[in-house]
Short mmCIF file of N, CA, C and O in Angstrom, two decimals:
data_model
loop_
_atom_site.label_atom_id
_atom_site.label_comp_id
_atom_site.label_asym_id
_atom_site.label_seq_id
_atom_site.Cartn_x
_atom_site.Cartn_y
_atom_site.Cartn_z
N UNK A 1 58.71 175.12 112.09
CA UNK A 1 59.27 175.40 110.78
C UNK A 1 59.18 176.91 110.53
O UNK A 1 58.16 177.54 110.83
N UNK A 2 60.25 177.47 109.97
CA UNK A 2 60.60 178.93 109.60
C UNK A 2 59.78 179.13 107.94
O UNK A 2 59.58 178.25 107.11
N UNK A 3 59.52 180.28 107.89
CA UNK A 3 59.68 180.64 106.85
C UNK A 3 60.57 181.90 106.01
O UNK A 3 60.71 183.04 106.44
N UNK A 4 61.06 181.44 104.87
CA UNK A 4 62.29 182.65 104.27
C UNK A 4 61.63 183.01 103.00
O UNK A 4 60.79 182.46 102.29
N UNK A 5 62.58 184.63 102.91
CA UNK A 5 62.64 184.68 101.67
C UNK A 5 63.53 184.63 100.37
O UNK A 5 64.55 185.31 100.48
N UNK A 6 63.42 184.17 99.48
CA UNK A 6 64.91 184.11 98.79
C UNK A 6 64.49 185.09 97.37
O UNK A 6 63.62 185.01 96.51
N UNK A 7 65.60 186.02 97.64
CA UNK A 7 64.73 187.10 96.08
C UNK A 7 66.06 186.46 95.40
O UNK A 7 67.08 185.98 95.88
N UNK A 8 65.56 186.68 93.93
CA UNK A 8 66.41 186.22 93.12
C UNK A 8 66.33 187.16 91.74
O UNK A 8 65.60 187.04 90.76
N UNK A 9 67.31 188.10 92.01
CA UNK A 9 66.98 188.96 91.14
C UNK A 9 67.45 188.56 89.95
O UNK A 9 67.79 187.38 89.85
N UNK A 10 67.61 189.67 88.53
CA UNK A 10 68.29 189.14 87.60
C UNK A 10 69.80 189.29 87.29
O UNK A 10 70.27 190.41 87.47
N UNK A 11 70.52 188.45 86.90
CA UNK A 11 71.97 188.50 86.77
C UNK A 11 72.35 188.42 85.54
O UNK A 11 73.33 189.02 85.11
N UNK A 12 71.35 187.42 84.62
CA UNK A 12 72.21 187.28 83.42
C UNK A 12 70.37 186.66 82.35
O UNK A 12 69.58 185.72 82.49
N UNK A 13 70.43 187.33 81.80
CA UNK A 13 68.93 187.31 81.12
C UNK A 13 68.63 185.81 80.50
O UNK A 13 67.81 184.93 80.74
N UNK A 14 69.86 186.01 79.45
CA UNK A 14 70.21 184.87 78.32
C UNK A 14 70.32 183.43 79.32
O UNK A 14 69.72 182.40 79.05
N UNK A 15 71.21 183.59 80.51
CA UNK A 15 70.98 182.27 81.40
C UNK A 15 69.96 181.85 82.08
O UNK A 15 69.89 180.64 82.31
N UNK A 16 68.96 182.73 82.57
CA UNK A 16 67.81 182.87 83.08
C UNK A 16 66.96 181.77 81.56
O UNK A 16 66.63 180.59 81.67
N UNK A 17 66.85 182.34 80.70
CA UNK A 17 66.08 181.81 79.54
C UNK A 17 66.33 180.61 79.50
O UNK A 17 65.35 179.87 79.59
N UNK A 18 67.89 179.87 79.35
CA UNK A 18 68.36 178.73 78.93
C UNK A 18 68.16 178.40 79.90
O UNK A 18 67.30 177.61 79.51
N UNK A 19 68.15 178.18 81.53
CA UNK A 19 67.86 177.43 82.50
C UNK A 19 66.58 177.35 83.43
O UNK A 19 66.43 176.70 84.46
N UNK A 20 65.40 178.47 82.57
CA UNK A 20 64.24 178.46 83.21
C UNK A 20 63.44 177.16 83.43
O UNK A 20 62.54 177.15 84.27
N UNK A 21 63.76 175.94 82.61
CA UNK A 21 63.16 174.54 83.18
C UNK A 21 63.80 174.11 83.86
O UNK A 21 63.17 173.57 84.78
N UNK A 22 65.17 174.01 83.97
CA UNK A 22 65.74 173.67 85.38
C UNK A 22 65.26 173.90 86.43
O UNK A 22 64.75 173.15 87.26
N UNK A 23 65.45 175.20 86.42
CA UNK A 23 65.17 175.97 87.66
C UNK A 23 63.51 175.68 88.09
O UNK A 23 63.22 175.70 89.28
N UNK A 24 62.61 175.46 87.19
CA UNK A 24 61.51 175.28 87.46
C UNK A 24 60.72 173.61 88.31
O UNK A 24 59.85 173.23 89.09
N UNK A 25 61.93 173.09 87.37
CA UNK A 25 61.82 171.28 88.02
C UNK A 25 62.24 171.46 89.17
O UNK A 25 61.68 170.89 90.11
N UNK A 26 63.72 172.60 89.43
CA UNK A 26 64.05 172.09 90.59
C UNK A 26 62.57 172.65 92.00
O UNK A 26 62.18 172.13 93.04
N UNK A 27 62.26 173.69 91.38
CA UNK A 27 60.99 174.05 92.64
C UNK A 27 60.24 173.62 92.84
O UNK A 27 59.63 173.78 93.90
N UNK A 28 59.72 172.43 91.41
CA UNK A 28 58.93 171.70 92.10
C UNK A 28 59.13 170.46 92.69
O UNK A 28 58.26 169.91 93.37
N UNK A 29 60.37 169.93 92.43
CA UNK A 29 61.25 169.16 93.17
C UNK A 29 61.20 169.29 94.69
O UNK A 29 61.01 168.31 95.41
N UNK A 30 61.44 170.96 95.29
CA UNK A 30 61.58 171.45 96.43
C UNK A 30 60.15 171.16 97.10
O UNK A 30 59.93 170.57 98.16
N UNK A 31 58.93 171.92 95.90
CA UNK A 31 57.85 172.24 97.04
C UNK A 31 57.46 170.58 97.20
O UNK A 31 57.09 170.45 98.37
N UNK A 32 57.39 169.50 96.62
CA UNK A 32 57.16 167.94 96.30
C UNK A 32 57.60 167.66 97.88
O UNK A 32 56.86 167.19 98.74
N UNK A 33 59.30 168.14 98.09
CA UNK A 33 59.76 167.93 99.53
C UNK A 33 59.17 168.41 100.35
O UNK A 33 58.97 167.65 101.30
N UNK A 34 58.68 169.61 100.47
CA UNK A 34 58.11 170.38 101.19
C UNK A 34 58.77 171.44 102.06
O UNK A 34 58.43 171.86 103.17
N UNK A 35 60.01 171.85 101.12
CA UNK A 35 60.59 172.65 100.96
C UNK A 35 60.11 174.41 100.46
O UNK A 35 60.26 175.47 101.06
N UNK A 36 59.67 174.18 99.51
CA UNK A 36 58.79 175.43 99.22
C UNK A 36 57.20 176.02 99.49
O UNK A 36 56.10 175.54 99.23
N UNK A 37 57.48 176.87 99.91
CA UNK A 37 55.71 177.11 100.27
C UNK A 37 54.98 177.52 98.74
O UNK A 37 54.17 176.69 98.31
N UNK A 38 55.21 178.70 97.95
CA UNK A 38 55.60 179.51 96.88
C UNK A 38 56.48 180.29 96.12
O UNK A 38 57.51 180.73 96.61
N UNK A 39 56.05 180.56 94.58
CA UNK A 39 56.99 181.47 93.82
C UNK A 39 56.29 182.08 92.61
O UNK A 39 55.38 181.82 91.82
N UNK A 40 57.13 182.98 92.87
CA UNK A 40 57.28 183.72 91.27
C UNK A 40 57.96 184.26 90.80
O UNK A 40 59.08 184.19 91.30
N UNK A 41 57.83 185.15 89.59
CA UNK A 41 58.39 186.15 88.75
C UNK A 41 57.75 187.71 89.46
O UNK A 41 56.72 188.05 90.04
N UNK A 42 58.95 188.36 89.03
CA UNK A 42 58.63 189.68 89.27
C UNK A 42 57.65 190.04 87.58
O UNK A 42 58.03 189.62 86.48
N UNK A 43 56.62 190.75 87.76
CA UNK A 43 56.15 190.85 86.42
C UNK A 43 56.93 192.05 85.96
O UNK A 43 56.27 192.42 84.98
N UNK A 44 57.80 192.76 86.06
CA UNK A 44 58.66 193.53 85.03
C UNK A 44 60.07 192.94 84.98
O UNK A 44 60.99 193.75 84.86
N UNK A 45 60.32 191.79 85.03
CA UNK A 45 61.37 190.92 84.65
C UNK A 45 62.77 190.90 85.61
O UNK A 45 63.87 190.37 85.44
N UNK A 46 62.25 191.66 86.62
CA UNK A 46 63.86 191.61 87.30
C UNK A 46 64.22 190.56 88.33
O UNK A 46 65.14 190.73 89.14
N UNK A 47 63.53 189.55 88.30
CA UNK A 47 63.61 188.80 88.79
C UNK A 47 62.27 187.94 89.26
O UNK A 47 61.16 187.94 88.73
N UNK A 48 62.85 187.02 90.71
CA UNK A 48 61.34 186.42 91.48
C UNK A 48 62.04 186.28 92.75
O UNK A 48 63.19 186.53 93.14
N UNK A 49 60.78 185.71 93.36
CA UNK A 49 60.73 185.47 94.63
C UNK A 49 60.54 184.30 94.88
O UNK A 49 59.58 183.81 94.29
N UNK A 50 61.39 183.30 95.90
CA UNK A 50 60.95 181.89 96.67
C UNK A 50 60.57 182.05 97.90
O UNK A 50 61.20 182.93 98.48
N UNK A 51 59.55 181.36 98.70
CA UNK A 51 59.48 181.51 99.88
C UNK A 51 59.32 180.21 100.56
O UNK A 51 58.29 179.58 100.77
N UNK A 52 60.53 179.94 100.88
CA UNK A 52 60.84 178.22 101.31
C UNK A 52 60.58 178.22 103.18
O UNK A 52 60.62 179.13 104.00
N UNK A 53 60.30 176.78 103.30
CA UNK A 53 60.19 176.56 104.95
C UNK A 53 61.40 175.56 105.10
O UNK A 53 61.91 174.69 104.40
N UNK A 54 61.61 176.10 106.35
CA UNK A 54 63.07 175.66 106.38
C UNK A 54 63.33 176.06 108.16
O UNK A 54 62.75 177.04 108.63
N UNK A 55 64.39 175.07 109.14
CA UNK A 55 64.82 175.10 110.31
C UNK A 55 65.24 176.13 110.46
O UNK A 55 64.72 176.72 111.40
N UNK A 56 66.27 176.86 109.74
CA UNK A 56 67.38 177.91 109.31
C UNK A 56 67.75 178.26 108.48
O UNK A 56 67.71 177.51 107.51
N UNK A 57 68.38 179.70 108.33
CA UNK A 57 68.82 180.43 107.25
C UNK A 57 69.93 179.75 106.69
O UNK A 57 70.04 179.62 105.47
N UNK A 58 70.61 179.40 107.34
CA UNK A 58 71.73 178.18 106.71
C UNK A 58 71.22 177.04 105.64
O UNK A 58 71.60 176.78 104.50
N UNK A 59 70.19 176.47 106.47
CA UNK A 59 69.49 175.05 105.45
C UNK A 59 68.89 175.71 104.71
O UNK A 59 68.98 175.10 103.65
N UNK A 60 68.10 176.90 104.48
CA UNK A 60 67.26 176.88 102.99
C UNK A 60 68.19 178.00 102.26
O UNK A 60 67.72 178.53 101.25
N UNK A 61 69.80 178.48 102.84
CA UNK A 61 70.47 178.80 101.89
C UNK A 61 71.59 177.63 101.26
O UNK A 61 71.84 177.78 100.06
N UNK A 62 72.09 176.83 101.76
CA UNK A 62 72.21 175.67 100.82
C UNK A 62 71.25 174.99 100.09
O UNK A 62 71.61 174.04 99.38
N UNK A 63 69.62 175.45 100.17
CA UNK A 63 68.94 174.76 99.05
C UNK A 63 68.87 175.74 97.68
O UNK A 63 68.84 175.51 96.47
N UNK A 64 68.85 176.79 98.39
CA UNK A 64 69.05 178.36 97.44
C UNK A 64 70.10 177.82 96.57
O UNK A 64 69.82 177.54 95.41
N UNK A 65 71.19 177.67 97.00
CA UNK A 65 72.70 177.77 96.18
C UNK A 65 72.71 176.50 95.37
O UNK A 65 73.63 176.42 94.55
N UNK A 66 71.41 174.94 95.47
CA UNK A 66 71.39 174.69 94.55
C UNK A 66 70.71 174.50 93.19
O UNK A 66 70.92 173.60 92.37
N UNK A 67 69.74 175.68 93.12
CA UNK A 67 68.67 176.42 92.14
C UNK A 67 69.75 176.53 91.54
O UNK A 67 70.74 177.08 92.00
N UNK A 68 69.60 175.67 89.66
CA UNK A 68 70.07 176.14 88.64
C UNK A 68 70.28 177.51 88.14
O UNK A 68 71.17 177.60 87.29
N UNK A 69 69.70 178.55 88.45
CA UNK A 69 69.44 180.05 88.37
C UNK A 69 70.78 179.85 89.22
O UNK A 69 71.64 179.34 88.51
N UNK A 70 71.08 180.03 90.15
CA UNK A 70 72.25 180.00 90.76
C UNK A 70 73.61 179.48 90.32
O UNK A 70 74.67 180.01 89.96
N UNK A 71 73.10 178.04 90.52
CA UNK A 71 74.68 177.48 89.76
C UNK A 71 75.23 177.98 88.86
O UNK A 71 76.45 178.12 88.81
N UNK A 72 74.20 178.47 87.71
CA UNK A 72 74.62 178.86 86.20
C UNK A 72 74.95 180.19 85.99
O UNK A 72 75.53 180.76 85.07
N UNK A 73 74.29 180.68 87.39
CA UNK A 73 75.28 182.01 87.10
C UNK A 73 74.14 183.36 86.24
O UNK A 73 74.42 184.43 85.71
N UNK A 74 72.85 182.67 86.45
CA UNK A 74 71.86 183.28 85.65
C UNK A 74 71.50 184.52 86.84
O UNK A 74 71.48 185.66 86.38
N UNK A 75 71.20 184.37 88.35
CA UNK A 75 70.75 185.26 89.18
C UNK A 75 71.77 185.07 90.32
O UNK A 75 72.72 184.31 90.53
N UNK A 76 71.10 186.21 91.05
CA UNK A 76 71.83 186.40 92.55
C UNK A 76 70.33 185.68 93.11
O UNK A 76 69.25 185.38 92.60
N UNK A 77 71.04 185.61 94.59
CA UNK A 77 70.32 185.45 95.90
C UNK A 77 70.24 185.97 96.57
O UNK A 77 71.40 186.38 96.65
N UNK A 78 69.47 186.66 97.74
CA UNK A 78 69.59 187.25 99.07
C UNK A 78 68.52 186.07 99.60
O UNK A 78 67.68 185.56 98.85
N UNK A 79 68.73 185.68 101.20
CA UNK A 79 67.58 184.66 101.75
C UNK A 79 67.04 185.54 102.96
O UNK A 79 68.06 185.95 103.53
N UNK A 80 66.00 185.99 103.59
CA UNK A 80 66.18 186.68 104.58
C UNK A 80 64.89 186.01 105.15
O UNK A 80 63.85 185.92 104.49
N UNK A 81 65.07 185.47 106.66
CA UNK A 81 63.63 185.00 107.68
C UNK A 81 62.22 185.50 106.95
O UNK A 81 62.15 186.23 105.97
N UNK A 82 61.71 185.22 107.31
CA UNK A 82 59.88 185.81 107.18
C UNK A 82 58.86 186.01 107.80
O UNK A 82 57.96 185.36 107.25
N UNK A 83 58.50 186.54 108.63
CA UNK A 83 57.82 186.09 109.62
C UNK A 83 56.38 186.87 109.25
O UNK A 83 55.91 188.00 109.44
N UNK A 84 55.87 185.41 108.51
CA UNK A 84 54.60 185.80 107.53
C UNK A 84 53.62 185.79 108.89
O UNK A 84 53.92 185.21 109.94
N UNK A 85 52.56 186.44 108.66
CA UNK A 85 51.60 186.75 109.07
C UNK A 85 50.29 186.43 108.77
O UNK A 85 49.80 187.09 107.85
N UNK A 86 49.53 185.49 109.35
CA UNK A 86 48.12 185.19 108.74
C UNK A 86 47.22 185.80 109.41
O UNK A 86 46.15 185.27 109.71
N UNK A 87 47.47 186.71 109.66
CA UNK A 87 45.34 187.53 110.95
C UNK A 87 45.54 188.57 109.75
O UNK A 87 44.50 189.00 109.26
N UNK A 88 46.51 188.95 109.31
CA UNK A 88 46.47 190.39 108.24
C UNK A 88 46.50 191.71 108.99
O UNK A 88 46.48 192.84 108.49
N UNK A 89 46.56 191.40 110.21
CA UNK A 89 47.33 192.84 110.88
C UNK A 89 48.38 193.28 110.65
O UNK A 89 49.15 192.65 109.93
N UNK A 90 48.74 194.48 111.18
CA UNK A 90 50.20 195.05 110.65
C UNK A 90 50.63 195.02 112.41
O UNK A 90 49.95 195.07 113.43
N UNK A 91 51.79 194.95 112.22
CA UNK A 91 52.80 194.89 113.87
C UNK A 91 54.11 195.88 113.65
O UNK A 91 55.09 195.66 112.95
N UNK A 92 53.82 196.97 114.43
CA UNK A 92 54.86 197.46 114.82
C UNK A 92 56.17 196.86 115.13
O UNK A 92 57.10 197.57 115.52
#
């Protein structure tokens, strides 16, 4: 299993507000599947971050595209691989 990242910046404030329980059921919807590892908010509001496990960038960007934040038009997406690191070294 891969891990990604999906930033989700801000697009539209007022939609962000009106669909922040959506969007929130749906993640925990996701991580329930075991779809999501973690998330958050950026703490100066411009968005958050998902970091879903997933086969491919394809499959956890069709799960991306169906985050209410998305549909509604409240944020963007970018999804990009991850290749998290647990010893806490840094790699050239």
């Amino acid at each position: 299993m891969k891990y990604f990242a999906a930033l989700a910046p801000m697009k539209d404030a007022q939609k962000s507000k009106e669909y922040r329980q959506q969007h929130l059921d749906f993640l925990k919807e996701q991580r329930e599947a075991g779809h999501v590892f973690m998330y958050g908010r950026f703490a100066d509001g411009a968005g958050g971050l998902v970091i879903y496990r997933g086969e491919s960038l394809e499959a956890v960007e069709a799960l991306v595209r169906q985050d209410p934040y998305v549909t509604s038009g409240a944020r963007h997406y970018e999804v990009h691989e991850w290749d998290m690191q647990t010893d806490y070294t840094i790699q050239a």
